N, C-alpha and C. Protein backbone atom coordinates (compact mmCIF):
# COMPACT_ATOMS: atom_id res chain seq x y z
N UNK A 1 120.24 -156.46 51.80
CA UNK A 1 119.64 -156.23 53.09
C UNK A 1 119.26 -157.58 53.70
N UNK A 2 119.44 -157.67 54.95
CA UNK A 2 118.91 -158.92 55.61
C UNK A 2 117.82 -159.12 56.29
N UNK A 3 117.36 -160.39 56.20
CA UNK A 3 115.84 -160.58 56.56
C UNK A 3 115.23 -160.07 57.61
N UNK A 4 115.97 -159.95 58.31
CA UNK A 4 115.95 -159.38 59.78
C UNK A 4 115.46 -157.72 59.87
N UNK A 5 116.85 -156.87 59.03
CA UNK A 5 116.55 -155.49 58.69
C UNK A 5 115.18 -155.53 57.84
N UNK A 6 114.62 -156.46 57.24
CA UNK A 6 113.51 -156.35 56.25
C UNK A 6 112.65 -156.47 57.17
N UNK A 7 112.12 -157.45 57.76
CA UNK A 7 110.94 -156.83 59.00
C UNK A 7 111.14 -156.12 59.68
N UNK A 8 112.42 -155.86 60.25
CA UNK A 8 111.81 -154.62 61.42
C UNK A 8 110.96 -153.37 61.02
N UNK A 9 110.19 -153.07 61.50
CA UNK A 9 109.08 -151.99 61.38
C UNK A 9 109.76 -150.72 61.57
N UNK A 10 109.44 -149.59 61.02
CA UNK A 10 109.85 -148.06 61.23
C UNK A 10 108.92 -148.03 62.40
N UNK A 11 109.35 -146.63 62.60
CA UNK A 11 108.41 -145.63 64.26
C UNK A 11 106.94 -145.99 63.56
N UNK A 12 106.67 -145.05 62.20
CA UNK A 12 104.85 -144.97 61.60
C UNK A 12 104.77 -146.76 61.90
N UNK A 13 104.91 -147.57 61.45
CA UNK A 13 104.67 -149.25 61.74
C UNK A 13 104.44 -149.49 62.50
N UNK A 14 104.66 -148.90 63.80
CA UNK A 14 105.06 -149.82 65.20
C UNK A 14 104.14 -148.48 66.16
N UNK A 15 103.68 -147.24 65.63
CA UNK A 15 103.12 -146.52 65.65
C UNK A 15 100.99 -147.22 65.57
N UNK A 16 100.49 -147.55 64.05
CA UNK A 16 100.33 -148.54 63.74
C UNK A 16 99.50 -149.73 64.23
N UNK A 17 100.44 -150.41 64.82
CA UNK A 17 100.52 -152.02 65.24
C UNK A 17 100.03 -151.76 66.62
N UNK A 18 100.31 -150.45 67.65
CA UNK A 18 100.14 -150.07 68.44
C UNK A 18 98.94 -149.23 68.92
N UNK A 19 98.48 -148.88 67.78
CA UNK A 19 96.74 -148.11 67.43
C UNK A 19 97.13 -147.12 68.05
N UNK A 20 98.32 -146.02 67.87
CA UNK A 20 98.65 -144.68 68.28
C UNK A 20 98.69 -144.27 67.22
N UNK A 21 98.63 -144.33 65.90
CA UNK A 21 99.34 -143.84 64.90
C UNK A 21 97.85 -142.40 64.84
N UNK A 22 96.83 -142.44 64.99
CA UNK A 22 96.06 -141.42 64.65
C UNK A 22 96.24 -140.34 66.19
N UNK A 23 96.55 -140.61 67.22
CA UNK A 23 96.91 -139.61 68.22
C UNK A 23 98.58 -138.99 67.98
N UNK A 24 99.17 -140.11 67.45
CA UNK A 24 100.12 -139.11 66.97
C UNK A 24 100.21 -138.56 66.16
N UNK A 25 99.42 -138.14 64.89
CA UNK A 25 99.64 -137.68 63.86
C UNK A 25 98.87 -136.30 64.17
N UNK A 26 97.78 -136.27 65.30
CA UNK A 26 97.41 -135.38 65.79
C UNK A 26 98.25 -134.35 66.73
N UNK A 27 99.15 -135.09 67.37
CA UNK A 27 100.29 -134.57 67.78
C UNK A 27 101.12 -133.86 67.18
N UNK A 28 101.50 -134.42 65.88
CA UNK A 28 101.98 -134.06 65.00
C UNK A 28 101.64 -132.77 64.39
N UNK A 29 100.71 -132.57 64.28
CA UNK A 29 99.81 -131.57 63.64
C UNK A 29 99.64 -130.58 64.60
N UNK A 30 99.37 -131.02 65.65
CA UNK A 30 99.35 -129.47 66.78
C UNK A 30 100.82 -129.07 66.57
N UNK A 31 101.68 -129.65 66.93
CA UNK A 31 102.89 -129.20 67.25
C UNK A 31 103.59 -128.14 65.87
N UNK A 32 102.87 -128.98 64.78
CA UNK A 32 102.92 -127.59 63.27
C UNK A 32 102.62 -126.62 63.69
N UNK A 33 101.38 -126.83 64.16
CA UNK A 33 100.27 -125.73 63.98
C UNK A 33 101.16 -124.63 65.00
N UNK A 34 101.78 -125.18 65.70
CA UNK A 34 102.05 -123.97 66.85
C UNK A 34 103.51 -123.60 66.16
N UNK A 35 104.04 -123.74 65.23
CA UNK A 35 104.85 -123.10 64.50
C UNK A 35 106.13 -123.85 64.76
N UNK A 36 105.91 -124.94 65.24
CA UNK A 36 107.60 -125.84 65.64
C UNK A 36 108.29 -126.34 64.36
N UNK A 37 109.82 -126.51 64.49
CA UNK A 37 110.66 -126.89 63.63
C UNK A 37 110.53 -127.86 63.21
N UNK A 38 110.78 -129.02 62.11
CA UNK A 38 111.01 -130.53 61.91
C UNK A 38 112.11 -131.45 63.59
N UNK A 39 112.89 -130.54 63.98
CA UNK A 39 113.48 -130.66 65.10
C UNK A 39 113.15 -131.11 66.03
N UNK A 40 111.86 -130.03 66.29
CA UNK A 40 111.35 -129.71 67.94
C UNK A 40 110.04 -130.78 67.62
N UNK A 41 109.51 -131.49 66.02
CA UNK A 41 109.15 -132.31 66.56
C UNK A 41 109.31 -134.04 66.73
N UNK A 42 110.76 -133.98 65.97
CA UNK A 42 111.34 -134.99 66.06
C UNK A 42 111.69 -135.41 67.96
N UNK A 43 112.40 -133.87 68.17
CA UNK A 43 112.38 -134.45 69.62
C UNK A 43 111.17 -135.38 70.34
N UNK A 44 110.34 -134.30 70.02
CA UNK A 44 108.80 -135.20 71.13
C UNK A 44 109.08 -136.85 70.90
N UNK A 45 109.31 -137.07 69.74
CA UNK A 45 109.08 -138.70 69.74
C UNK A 45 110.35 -139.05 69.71
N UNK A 46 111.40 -138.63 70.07
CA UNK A 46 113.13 -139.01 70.42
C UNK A 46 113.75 -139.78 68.99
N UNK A 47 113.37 -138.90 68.13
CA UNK A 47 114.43 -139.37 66.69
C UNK A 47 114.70 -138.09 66.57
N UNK A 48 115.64 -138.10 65.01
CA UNK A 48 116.15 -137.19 64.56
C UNK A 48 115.21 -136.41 63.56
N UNK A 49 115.27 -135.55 63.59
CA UNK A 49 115.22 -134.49 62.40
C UNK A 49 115.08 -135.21 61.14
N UNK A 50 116.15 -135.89 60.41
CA UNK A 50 116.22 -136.52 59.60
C UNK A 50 115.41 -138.21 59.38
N UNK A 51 115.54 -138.51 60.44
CA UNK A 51 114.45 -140.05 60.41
C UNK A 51 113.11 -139.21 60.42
N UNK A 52 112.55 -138.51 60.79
CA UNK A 52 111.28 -137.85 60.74
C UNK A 52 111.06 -137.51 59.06
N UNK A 53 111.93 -137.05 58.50
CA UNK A 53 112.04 -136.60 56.83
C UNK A 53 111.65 -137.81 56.59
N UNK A 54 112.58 -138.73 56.54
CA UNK A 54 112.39 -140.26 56.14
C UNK A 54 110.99 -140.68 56.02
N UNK A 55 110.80 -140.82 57.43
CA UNK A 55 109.16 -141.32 57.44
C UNK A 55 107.96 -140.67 56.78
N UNK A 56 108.48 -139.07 56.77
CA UNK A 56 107.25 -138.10 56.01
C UNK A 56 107.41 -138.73 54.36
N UNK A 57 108.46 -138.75 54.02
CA UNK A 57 108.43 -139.46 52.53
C UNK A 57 107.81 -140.70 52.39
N UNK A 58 108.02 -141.58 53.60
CA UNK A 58 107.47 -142.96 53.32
C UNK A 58 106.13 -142.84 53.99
N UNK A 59 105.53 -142.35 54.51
CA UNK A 59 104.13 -142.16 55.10
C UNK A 59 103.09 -141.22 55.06
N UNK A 60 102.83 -141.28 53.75
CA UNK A 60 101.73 -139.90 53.11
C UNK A 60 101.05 -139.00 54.24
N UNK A 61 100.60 -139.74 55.14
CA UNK A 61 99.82 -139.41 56.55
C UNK A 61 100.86 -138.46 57.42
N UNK A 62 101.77 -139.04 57.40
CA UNK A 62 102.38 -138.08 58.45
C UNK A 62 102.69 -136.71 57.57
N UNK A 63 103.55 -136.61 56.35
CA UNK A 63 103.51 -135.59 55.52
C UNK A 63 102.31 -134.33 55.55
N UNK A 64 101.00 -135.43 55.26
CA UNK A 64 99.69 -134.63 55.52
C UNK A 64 99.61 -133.89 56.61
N UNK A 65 100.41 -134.48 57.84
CA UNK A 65 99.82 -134.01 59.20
C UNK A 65 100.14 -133.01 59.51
N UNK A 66 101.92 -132.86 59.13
CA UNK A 66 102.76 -131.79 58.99
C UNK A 66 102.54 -130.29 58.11
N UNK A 67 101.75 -130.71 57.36
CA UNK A 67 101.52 -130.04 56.07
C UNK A 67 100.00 -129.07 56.47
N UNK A 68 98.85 -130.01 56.83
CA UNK A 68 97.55 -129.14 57.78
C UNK A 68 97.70 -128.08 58.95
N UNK A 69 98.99 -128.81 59.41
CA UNK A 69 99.36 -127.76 60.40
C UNK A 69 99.78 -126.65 59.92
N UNK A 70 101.16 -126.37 59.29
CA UNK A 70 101.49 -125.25 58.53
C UNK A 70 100.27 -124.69 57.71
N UNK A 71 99.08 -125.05 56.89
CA UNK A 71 98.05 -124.02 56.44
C UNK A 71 97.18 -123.71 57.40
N UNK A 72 96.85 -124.35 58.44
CA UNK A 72 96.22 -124.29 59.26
C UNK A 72 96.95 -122.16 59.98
N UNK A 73 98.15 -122.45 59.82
CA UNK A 73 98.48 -121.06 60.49
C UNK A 73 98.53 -120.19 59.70
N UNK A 74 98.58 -120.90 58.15
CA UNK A 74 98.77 -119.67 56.92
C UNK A 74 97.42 -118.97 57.04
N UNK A 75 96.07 -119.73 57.09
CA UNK A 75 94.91 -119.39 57.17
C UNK A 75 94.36 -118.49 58.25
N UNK A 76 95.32 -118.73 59.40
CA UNK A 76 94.95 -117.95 60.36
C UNK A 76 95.50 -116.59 60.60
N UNK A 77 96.67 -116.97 59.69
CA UNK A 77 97.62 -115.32 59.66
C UNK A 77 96.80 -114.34 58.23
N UNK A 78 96.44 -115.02 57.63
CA UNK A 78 95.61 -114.70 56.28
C UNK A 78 93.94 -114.06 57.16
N UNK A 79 93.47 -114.59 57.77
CA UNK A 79 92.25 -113.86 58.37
C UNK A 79 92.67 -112.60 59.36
N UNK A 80 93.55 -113.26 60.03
CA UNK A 80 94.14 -111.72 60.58
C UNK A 80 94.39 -110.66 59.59
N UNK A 81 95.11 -110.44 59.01
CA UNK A 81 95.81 -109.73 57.68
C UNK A 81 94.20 -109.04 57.41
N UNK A 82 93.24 -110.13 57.22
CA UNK A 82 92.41 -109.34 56.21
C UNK A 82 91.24 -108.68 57.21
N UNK A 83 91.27 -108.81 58.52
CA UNK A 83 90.75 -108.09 58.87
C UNK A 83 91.03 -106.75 59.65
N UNK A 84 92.84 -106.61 59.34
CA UNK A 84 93.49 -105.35 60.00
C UNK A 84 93.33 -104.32 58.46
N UNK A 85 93.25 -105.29 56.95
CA UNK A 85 93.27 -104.42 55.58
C UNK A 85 91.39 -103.82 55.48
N UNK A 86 90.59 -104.30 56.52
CA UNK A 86 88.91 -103.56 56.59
C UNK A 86 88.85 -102.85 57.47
N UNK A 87 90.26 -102.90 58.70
CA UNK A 87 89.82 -101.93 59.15
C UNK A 87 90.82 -100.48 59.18
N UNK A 88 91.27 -100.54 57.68
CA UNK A 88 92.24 -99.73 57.00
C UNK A 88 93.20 -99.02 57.14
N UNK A 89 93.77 -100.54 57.98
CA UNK A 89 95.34 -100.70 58.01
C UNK A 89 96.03 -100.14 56.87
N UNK A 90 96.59 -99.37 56.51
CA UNK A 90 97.57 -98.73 55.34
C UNK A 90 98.83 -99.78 55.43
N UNK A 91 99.52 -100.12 56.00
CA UNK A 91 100.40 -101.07 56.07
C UNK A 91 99.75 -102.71 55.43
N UNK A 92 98.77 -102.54 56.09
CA UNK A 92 98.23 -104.33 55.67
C UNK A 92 97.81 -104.29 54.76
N UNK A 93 97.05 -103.28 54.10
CA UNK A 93 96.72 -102.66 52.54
C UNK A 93 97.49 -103.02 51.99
N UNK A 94 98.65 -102.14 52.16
CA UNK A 94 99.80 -102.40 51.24
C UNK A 94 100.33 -103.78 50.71
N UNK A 95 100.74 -104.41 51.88
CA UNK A 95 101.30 -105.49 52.46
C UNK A 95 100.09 -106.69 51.16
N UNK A 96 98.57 -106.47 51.20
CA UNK A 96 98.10 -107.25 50.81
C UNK A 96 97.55 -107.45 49.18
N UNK A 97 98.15 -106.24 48.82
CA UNK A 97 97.79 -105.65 47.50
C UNK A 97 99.07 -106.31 46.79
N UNK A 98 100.07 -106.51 47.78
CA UNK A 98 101.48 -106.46 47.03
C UNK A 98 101.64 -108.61 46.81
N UNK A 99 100.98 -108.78 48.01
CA UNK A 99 100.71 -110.73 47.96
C UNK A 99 99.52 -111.26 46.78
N UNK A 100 98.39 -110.45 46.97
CA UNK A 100 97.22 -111.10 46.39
C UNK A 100 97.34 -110.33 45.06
N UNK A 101 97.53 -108.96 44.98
CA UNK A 101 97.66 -108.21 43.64
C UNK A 101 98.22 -108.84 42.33
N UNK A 102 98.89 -109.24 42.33
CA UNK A 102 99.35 -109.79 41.24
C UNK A 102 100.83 -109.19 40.83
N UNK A 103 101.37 -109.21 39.52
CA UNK A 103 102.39 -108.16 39.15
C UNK A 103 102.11 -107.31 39.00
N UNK A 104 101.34 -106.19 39.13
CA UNK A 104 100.53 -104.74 38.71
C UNK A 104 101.08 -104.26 40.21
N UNK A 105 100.89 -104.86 41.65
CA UNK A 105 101.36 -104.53 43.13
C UNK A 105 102.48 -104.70 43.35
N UNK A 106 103.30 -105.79 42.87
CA UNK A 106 104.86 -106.07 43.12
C UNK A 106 106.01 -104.89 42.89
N UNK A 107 106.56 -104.72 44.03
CA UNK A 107 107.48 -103.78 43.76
C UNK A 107 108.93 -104.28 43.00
N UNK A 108 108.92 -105.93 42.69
CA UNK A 108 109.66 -106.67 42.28
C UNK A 108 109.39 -106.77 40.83
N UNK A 109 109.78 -105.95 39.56
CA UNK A 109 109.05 -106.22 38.71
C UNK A 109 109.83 -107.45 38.00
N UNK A 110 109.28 -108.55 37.09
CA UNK A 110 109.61 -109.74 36.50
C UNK A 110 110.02 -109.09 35.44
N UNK A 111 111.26 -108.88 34.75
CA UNK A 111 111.79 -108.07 32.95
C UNK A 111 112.05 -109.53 32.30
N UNK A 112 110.87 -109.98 31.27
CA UNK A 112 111.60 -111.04 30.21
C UNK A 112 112.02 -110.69 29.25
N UNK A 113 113.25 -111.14 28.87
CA UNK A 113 114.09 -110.23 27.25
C UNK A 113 113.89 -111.67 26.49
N UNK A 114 113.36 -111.14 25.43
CA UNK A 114 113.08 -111.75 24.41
C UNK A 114 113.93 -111.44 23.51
N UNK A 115 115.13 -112.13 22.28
CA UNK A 115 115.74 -111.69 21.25
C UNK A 115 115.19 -112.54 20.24
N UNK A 116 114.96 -111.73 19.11
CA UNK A 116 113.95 -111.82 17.90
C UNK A 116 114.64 -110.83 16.82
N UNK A 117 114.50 -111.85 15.91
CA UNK A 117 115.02 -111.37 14.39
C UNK A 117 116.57 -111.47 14.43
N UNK A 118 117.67 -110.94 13.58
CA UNK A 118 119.03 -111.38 13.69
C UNK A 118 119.88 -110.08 14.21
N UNK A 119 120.43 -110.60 14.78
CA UNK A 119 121.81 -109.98 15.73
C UNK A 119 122.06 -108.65 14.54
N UNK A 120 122.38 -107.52 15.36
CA UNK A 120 122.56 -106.43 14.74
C UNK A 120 124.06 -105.67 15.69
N UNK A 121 125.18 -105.25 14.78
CA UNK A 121 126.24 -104.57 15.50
C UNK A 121 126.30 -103.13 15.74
N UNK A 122 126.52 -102.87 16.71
CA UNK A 122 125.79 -101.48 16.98
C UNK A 122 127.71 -100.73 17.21
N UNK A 123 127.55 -99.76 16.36
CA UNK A 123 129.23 -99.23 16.80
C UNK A 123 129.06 -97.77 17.49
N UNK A 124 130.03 -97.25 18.13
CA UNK A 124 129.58 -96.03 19.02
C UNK A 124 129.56 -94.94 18.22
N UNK A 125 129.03 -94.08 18.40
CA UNK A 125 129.40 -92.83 17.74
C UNK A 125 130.26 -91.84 18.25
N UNK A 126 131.38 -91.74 17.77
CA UNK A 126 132.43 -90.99 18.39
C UNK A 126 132.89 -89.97 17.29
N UNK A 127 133.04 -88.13 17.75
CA UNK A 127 133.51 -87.73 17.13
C UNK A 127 134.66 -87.09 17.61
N UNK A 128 135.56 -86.65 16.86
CA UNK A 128 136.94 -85.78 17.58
C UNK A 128 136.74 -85.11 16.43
N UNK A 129 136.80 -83.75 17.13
CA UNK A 129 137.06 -82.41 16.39
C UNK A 129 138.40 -81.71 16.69
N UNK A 130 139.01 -81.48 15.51
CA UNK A 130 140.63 -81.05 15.45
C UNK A 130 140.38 -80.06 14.21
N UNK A 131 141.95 -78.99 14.70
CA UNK A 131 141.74 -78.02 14.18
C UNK A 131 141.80 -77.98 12.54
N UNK A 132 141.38 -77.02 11.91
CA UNK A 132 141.33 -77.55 10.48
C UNK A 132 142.64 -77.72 9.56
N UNK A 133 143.78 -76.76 10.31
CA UNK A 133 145.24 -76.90 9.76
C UNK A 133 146.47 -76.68 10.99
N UNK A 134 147.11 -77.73 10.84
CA UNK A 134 148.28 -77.61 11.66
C UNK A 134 148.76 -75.94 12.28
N UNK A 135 148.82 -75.46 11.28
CA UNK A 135 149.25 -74.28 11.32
C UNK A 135 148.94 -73.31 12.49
N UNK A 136 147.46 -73.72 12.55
CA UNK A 136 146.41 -72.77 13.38
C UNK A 136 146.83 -72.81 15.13
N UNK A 137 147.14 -74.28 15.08
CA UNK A 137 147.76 -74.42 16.50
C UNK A 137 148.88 -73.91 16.79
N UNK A 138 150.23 -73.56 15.90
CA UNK A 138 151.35 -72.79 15.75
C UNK A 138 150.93 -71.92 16.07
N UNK A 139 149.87 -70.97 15.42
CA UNK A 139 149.79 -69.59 15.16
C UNK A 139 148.76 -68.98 17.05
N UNK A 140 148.08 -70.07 17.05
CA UNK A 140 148.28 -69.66 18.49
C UNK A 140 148.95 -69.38 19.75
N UNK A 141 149.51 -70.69 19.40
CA UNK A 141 150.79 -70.45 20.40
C UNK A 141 151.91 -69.57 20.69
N UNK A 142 151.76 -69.16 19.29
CA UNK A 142 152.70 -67.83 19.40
C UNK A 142 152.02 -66.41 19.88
N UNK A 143 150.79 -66.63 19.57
CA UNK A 143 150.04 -65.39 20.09
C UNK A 143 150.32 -65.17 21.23
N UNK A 144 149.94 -65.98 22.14
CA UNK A 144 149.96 -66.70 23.24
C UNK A 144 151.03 -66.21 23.91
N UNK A 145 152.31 -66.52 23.28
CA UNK A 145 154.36 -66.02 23.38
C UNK A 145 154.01 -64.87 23.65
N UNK A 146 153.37 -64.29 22.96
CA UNK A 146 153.78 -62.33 22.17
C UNK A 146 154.43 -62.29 21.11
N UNK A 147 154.84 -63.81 20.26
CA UNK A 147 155.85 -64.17 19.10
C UNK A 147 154.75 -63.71 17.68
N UNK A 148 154.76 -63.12 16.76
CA UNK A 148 154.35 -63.64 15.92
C UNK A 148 155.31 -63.93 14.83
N UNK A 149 154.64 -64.50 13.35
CA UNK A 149 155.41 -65.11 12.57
C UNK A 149 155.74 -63.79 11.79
């Protein structure tokens, strides 16, 4: 890399250097909070989607900012929820028995197979029942004719 590419500053740097970096991260954070994409808020500050990833990896702060926002709505969809399950919502009941309940509420049940002790061959049980002498099947068949022997 060249010396040149080595100083230049990212957006958070120059963000920063500029004493915006705490109004944007607030920016940042509303724009979570209101349920926007990594996209919609890359647009606001005219990068990509992907340089925004970048910087959330390299800038704990912005990660954070992104991150308060999204609980910020979990918390608020979570107080809703729990106050439609007091006022005995049967749906949100449900709905909340089946999140907070544990596996005892899940209609998804978890099956762990455990194999213990040594392999055992299991063969089918099959029987065929046939008549007890050749004969017997002759001797029907002729009945059967109007032939007998």
């Amino acid at each position: 890399m060249s010396d040149a590419r080595r100083q230049r500053k990212d957006l958070f740097e120059q963000w920063v250097e500029a004493g915006e970096v705490e109004n944007n991260l607030a920016i940042i954070q509303s724009l979570s909070m209101q349920g926007k994409s990594m996209e919609e808020i890359a647009d606001v500050f005219d990068i990509t989607r992907r340089t925004l990833q970048k910087l959330q990896k390299e800038h704990p702060a912005l990660e954070k900012a992104i991150k308060a926002g999204r609980l910020s709505v979990v918390a608020m969809c979570q107080n809703k929820l729990m106050e439609r399950v007091s006022s005995g919502d049967t749906t949100a009941i449900i709905y909340a028995l089946k999140v907070y309940g544990g596996d005892f509420f899940n209609d998804r049940k978890a099956v762990e197979a455990k194999i213990t002790g040594t392999p055992v061959s299991v063969q089918p049980q099959v029987q065929i029942y046939l008549p007890e002498r050749d004969s017997e099947v002759g001797d029907a068949r002729e009945k059967k004719d109007g032939k007998n022997k």
